[in-house]
Short mmCIF file of C-alpha atoms in Angstrom, two decimals:
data_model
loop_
_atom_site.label_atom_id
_atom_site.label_comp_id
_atom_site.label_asym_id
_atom_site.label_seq_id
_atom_site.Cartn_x
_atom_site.Cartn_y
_atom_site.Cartn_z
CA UNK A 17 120.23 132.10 94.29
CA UNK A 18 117.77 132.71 96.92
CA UNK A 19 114.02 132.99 96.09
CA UNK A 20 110.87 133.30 98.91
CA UNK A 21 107.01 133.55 97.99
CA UNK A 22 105.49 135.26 100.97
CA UNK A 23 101.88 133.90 100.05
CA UNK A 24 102.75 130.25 99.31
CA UNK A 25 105.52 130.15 101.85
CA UNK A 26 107.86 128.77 99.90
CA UNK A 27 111.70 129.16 99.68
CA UNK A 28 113.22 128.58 96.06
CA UNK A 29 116.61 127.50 95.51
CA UNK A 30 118.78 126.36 92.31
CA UNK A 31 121.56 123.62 92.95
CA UNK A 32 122.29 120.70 94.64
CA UNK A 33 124.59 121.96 97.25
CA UNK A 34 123.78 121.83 100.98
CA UNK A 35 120.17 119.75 100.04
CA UNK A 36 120.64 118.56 103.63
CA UNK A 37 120.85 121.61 105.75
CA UNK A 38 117.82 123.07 103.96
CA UNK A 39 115.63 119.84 104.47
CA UNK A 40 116.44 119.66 108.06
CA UNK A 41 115.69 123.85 108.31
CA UNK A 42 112.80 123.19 106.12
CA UNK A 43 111.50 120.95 108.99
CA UNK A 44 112.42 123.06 112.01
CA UNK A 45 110.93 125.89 110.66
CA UNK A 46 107.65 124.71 109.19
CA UNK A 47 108.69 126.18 105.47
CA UNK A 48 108.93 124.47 102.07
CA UNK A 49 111.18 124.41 99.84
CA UNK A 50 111.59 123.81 96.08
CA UNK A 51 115.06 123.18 94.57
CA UNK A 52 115.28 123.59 91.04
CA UNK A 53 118.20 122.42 88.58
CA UNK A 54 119.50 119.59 90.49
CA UNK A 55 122.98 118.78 88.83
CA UNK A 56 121.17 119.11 85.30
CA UNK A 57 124.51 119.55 83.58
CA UNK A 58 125.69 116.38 84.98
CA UNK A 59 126.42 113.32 83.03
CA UNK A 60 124.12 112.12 85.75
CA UNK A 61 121.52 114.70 86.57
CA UNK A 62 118.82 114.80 89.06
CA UNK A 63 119.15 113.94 92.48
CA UNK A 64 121.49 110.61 93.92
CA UNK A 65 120.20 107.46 95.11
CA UNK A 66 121.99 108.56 98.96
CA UNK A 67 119.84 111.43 98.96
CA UNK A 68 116.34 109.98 98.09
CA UNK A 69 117.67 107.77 101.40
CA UNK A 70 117.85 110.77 103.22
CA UNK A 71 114.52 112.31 102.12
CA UNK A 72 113.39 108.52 103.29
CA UNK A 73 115.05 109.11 106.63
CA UNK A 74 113.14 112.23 107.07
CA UNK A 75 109.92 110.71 105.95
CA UNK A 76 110.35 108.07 108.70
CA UNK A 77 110.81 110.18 112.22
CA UNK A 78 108.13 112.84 110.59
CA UNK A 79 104.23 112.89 109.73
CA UNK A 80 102.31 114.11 107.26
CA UNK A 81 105.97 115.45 104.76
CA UNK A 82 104.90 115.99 101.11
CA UNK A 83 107.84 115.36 98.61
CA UNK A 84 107.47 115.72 94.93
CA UNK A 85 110.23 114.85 92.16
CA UNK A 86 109.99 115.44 88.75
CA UNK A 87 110.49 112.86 86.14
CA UNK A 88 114.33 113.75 85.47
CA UNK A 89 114.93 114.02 89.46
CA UNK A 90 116.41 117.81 89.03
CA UNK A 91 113.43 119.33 90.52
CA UNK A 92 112.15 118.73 94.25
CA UNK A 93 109.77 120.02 96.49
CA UNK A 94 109.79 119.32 100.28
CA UNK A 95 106.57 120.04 102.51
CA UNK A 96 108.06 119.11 106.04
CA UNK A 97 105.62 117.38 108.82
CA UNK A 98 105.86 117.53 111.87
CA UNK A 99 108.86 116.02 114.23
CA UNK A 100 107.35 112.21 115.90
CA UNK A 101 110.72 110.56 116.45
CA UNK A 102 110.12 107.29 118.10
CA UNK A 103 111.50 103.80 116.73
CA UNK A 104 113.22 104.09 113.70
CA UNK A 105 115.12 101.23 111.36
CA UNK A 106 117.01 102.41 108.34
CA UNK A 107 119.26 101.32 105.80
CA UNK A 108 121.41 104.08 104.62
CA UNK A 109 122.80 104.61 101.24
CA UNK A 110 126.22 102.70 100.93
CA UNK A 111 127.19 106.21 98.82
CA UNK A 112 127.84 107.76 101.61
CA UNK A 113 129.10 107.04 105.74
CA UNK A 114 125.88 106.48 108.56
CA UNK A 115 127.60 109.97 109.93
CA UNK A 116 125.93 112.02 106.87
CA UNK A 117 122.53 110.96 108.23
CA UNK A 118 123.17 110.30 111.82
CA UNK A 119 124.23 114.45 111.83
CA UNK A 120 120.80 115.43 110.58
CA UNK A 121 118.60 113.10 113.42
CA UNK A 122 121.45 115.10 116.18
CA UNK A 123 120.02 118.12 115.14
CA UNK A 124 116.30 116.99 114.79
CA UNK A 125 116.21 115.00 117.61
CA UNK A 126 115.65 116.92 120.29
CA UNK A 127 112.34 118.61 119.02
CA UNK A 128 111.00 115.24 118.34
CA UNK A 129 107.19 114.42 119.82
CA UNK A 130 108.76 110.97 121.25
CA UNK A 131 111.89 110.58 122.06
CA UNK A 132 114.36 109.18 118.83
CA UNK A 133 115.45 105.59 119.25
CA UNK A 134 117.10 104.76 115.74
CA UNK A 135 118.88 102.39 114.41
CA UNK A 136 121.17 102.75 111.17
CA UNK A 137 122.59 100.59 108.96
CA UNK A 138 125.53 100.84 106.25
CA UNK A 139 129.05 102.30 106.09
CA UNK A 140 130.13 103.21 109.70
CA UNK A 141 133.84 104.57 108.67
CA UNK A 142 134.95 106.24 104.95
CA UNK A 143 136.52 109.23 104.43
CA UNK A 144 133.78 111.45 103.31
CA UNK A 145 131.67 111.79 106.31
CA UNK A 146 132.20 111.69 109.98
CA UNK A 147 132.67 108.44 111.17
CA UNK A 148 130.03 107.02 114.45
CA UNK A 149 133.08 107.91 116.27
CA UNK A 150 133.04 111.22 115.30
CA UNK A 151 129.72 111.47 116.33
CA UNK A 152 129.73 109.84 119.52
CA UNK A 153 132.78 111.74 120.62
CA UNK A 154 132.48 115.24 118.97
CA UNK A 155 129.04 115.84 117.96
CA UNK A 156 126.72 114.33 121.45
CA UNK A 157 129.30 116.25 123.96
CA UNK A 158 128.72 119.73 121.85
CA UNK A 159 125.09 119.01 122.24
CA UNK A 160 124.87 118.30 125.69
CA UNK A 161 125.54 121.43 126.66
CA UNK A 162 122.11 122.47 125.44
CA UNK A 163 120.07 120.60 127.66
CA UNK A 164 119.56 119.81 131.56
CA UNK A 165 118.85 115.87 130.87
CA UNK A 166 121.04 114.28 128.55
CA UNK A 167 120.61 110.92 130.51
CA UNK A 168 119.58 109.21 127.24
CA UNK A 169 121.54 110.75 124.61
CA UNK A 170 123.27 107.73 123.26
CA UNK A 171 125.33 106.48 120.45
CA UNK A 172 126.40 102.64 120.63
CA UNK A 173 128.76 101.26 117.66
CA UNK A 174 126.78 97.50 117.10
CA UNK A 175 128.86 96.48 114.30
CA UNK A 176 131.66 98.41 112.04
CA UNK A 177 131.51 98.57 108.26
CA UNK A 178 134.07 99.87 105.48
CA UNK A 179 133.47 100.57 101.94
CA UNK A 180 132.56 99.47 99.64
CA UNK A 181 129.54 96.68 101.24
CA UNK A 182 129.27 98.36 104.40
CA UNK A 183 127.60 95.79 107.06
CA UNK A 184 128.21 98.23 110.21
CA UNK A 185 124.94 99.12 112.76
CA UNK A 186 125.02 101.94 115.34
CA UNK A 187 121.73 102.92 117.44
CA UNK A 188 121.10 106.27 118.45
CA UNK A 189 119.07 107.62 120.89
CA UNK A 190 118.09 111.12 122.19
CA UNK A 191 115.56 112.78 124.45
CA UNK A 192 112.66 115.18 123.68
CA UNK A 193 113.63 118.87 125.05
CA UNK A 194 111.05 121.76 125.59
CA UNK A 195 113.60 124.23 124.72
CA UNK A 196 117.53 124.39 124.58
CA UNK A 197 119.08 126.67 127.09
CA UNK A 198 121.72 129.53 125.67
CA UNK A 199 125.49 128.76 126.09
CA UNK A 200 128.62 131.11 127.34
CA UNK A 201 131.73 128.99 126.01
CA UNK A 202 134.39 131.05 125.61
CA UNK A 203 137.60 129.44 126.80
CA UNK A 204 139.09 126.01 125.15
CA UNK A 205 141.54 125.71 128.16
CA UNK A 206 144.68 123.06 127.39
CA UNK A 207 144.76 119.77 125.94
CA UNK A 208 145.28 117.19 129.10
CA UNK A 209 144.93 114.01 127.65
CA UNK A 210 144.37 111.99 124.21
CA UNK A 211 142.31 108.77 123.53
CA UNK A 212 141.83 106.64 120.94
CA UNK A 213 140.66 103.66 119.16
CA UNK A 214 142.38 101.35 116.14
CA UNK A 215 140.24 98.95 114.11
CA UNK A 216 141.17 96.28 112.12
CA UNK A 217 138.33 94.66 110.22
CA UNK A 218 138.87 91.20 108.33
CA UNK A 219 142.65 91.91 108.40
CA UNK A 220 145.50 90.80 110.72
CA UNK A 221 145.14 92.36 114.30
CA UNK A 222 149.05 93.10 114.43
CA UNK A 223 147.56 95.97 112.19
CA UNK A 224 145.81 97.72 114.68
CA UNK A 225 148.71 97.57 117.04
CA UNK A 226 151.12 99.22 114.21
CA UNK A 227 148.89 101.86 113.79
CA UNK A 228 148.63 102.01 117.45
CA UNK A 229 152.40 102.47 117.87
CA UNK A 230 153.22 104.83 115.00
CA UNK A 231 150.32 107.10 116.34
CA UNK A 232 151.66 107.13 119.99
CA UNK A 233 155.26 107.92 118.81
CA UNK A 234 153.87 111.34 117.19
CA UNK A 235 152.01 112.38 119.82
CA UNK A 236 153.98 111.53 123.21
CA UNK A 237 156.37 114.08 121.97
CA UNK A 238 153.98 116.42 123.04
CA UNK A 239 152.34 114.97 126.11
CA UNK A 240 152.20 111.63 128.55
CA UNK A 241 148.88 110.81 128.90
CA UNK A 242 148.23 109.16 125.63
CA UNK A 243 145.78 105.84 125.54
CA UNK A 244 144.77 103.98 122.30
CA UNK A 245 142.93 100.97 122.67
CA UNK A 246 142.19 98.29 119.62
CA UNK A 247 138.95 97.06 118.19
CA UNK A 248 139.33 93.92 116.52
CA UNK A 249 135.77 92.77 115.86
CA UNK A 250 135.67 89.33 114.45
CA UNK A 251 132.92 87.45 111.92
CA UNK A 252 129.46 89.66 111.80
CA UNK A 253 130.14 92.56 113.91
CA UNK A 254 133.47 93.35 111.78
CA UNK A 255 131.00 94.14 108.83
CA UNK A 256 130.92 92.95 104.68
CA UNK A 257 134.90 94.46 103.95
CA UNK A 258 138.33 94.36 104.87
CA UNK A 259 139.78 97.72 106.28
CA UNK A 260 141.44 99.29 109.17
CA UNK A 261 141.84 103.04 110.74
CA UNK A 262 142.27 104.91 113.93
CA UNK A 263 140.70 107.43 115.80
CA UNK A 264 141.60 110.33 118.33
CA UNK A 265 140.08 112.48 120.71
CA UNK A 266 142.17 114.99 122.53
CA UNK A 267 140.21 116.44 125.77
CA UNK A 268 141.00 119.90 127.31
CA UNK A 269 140.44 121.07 131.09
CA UNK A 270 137.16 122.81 130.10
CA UNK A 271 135.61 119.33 128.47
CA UNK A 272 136.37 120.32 124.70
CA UNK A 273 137.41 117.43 122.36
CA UNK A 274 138.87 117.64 119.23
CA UNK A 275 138.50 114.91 116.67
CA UNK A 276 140.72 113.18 113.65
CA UNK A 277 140.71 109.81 112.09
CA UNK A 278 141.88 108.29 109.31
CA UNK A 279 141.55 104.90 107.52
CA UNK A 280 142.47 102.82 104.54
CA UNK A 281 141.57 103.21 101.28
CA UNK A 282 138.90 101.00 99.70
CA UNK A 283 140.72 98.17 97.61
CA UNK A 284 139.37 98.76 94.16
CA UNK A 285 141.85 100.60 92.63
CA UNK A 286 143.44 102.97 94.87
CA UNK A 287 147.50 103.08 96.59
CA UNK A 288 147.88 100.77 99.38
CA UNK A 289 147.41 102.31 102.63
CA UNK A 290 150.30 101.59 105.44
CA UNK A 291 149.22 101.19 108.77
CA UNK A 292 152.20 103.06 109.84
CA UNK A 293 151.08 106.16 107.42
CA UNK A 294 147.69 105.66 108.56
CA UNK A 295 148.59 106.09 111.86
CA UNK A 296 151.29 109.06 111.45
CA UNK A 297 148.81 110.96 109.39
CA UNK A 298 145.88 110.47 112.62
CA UNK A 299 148.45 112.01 114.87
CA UNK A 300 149.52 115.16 112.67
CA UNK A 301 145.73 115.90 111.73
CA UNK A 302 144.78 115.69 115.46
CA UNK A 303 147.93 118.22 116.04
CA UNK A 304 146.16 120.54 113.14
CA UNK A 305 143.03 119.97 114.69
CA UNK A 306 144.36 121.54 118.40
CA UNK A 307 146.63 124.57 116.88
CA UNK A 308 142.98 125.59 114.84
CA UNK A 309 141.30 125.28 118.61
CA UNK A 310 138.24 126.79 119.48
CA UNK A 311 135.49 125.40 122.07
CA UNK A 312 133.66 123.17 119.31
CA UNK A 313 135.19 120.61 117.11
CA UNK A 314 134.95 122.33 113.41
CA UNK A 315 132.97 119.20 112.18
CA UNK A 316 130.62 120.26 114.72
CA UNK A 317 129.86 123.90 113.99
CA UNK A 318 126.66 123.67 112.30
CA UNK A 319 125.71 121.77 115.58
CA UNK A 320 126.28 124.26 118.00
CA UNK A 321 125.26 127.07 115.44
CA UNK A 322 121.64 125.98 115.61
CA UNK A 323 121.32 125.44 118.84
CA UNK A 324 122.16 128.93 119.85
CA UNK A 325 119.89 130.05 117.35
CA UNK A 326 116.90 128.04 118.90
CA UNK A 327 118.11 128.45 122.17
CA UNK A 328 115.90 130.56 124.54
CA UNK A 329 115.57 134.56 124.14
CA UNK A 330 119.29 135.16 125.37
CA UNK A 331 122.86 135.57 124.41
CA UNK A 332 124.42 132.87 123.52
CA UNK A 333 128.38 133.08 122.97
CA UNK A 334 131.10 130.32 122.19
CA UNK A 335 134.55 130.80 120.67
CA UNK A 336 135.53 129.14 117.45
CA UNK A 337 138.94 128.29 114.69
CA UNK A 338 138.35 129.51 111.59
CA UNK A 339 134.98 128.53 110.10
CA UNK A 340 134.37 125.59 107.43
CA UNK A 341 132.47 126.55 103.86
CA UNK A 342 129.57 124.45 105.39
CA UNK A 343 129.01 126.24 108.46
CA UNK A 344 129.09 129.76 106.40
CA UNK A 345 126.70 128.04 104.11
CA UNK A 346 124.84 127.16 107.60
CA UNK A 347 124.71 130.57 108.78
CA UNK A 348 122.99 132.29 105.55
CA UNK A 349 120.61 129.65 105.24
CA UNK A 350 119.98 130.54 108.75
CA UNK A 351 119.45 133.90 107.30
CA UNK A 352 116.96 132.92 105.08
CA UNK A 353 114.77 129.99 107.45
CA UNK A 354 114.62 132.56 110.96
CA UNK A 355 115.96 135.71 109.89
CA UNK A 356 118.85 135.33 112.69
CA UNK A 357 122.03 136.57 112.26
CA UNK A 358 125.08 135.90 114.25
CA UNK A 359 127.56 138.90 115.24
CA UNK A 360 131.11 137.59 114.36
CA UNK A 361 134.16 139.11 115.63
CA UNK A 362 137.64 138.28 115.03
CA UNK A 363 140.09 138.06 117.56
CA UNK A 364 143.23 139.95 116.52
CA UNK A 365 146.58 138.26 117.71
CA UNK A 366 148.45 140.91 119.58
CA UNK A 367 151.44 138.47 119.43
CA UNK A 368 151.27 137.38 122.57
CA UNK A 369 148.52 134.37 122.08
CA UNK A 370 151.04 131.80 124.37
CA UNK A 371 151.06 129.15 121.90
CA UNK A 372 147.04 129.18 121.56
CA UNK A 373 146.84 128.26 118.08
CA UNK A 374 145.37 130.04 115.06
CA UNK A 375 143.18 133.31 115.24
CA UNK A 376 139.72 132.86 116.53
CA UNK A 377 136.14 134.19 116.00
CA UNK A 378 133.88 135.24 118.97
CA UNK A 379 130.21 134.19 117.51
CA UNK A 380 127.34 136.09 119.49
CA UNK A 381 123.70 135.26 118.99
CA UNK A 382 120.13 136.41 120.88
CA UNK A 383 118.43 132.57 120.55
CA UNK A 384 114.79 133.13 118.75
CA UNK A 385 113.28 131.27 121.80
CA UNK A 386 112.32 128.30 119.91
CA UNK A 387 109.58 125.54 121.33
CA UNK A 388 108.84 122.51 120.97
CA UNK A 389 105.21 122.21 120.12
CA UNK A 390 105.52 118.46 119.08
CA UNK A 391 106.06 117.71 122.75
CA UNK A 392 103.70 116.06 124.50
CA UNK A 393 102.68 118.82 128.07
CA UNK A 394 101.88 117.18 131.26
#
């Protein structure tokens, strides 16, 4: 439930779901928000330790935010600042992966007064959020196609961490934009090669290599050009906790990537993970991953989404798979921040779709011509 107050400015919302997409909308738009009834019927109510880390995230690359909590936690109101960027050193919550907050400074950083140089610390891989490879290899490629100079747009992996003590680093850095310019992205083309990457962290290195193996015996039933290198990172840079996993990208002719990893389980507890299985299961989630298609990684959606929307007053069209819960989520709260709306059409199969995978959805959008004020003019 969606409330605004025209006179306050002020958008009103009930829940704890999708926190994150309205505190990074709050901020590009200039408008506060209030969120009421923040997991009251929880055994533990109020808002979680990863997302007061968040909030403290936001705090750091802005100036002059406002946030107020209750004394239970269930009720918070967020005043945004405005966007400074510059040097940034955080610890993230161990809750959650570095991906959940390295997703919101991708779609912040651009608009930034100084260009974002940050540097994160925690949980690099778990199976949650997307992992810094995710990021560097699905995320930064979707959003270079928004702007002319993408020179400095940067992810390096320092060190790698698993669950549960984390220990991994990554740095991230992006440039300052004016505006983003309006994609056409309409064909996906064929998948011509496959890379990857297996880690083995504070284990035996003949791990990596199984995984490695098992991976490469799925997919080369499909196609020759398949390359998976090993990481094995030894004392600090291999983080606080043992673990392993692997992680493909499969590149089309038009530059599209598609993403899938998986990795062990976290020892407290849960079924022993195989690197064989590990590996296997990479492989047949990267096939799923290709036969859903579309020009955009699905993890990525919400990236490209507002990017058209703030894109300069023009059409903007890409072609998509089926869309995730969060990107719908993304698109009303679009609604409700810009009053945009994207036309969606579905492309019917007329049984003829040469092997292209499941149906697809044409997205169309007129970008709202969105500025960066906090950018320093010449």
């Amino acid at each position: 439930m969606t409330s605004f107050n025209k006179k306050s400015n002020i958008l009103s919302y009930k829940g704890s779901n999708h926190m994150r997409q309205r505190l990074i909308l709050s901020i590009l738009s200039g408008k506060s928000v209030k969120i009421d009834e923040i997991r009251k019927l929880d055994d533990n109510p109020g808002i979680q330790e990863f997302e007061v880390n968040l909030i403290r995230l936001l705090d750091k690359i802005t100036n002059g935010t406002i946030v107020e909590l209750n004394e239970t936690g269930t009720s918070v109101f967020f005043q945004p600042g405005l966007l400074h960027g510059g040097n940034v050193q955080h610890d993230c919550s161990l809750q959650r992966g570095i991906g959940y907050y390295l997703e919101v400074l991708v779609m912040l950083g651009l608009f930034c007064k100084i260009p974002l140089n940050a540097t994160l610390r925690g949980v690099t891989n778990n199976c949650i959020d997307p992992s810094a490879d995710h990021i560097l290899h699905g995320f930064l490629p979707c959003l270079r196609r928004f702007i002319i100079d993408h020179e400095n747009l940067e992810l390096k992996i320092v060190k790698r961490g698993m669950l549960p003590h984390g220990g991994g680093e990554v740095r991230f850095t992006c440039p300052i934009a004016k505006q983003v310019r309006p994609i056409q992205l309409l064909d996906a083309g064929m998948v011509k090669r496959v890379r990857g990457v297996a880690y083995a962290l504070r284990v035996s290195p003949s791990i990596a290599n199984r995984m490695v193996d098992s991976a490469k015996g799925v997919l080369l039933k499909f196609l020759p050009d398949v390359f998976i290198t090993t990481d094995q990172r030894k004392g600090i840079q291999s983080g606080k906790s043992p673990g392993f996993g692997i992680h493909l990208v499969a590149e089309t002719t038009q530059g599209v990537f598609y993403i899938a990893e998986q990795m062990s389980q976290p020892a407290q507890g849960a079924d022993v993970s195989l690197p064989e299985d590990v590996g296997v299961k990479a492989a047949q989630c990267l096939l799923q991953q290709i036969y859903l298609g579309g020009c955009v990684d699905p993890a990525a959606q919400s990236v490209s989404v507002l990017h058209m929307a703030l894109s300069r007053n023009d059409v903007s069209k890409i072609m998509v798979g089926p869309l995730s819960n969060y990107t719908i989520s993304f698109l009303r709260h679009l609604r409700e921040f810009f009053g945009l709306t994207f036309h969606l059409e579905h492309l019917v199969d007329d049984g003829d779709n040469d092997g292209r995978g499941s149906s697809k959805i044409h997205m169309t959008c007129v970008g709202i011509g969105y500025s960066n004020l906090n950018k320093r003019t010449i």
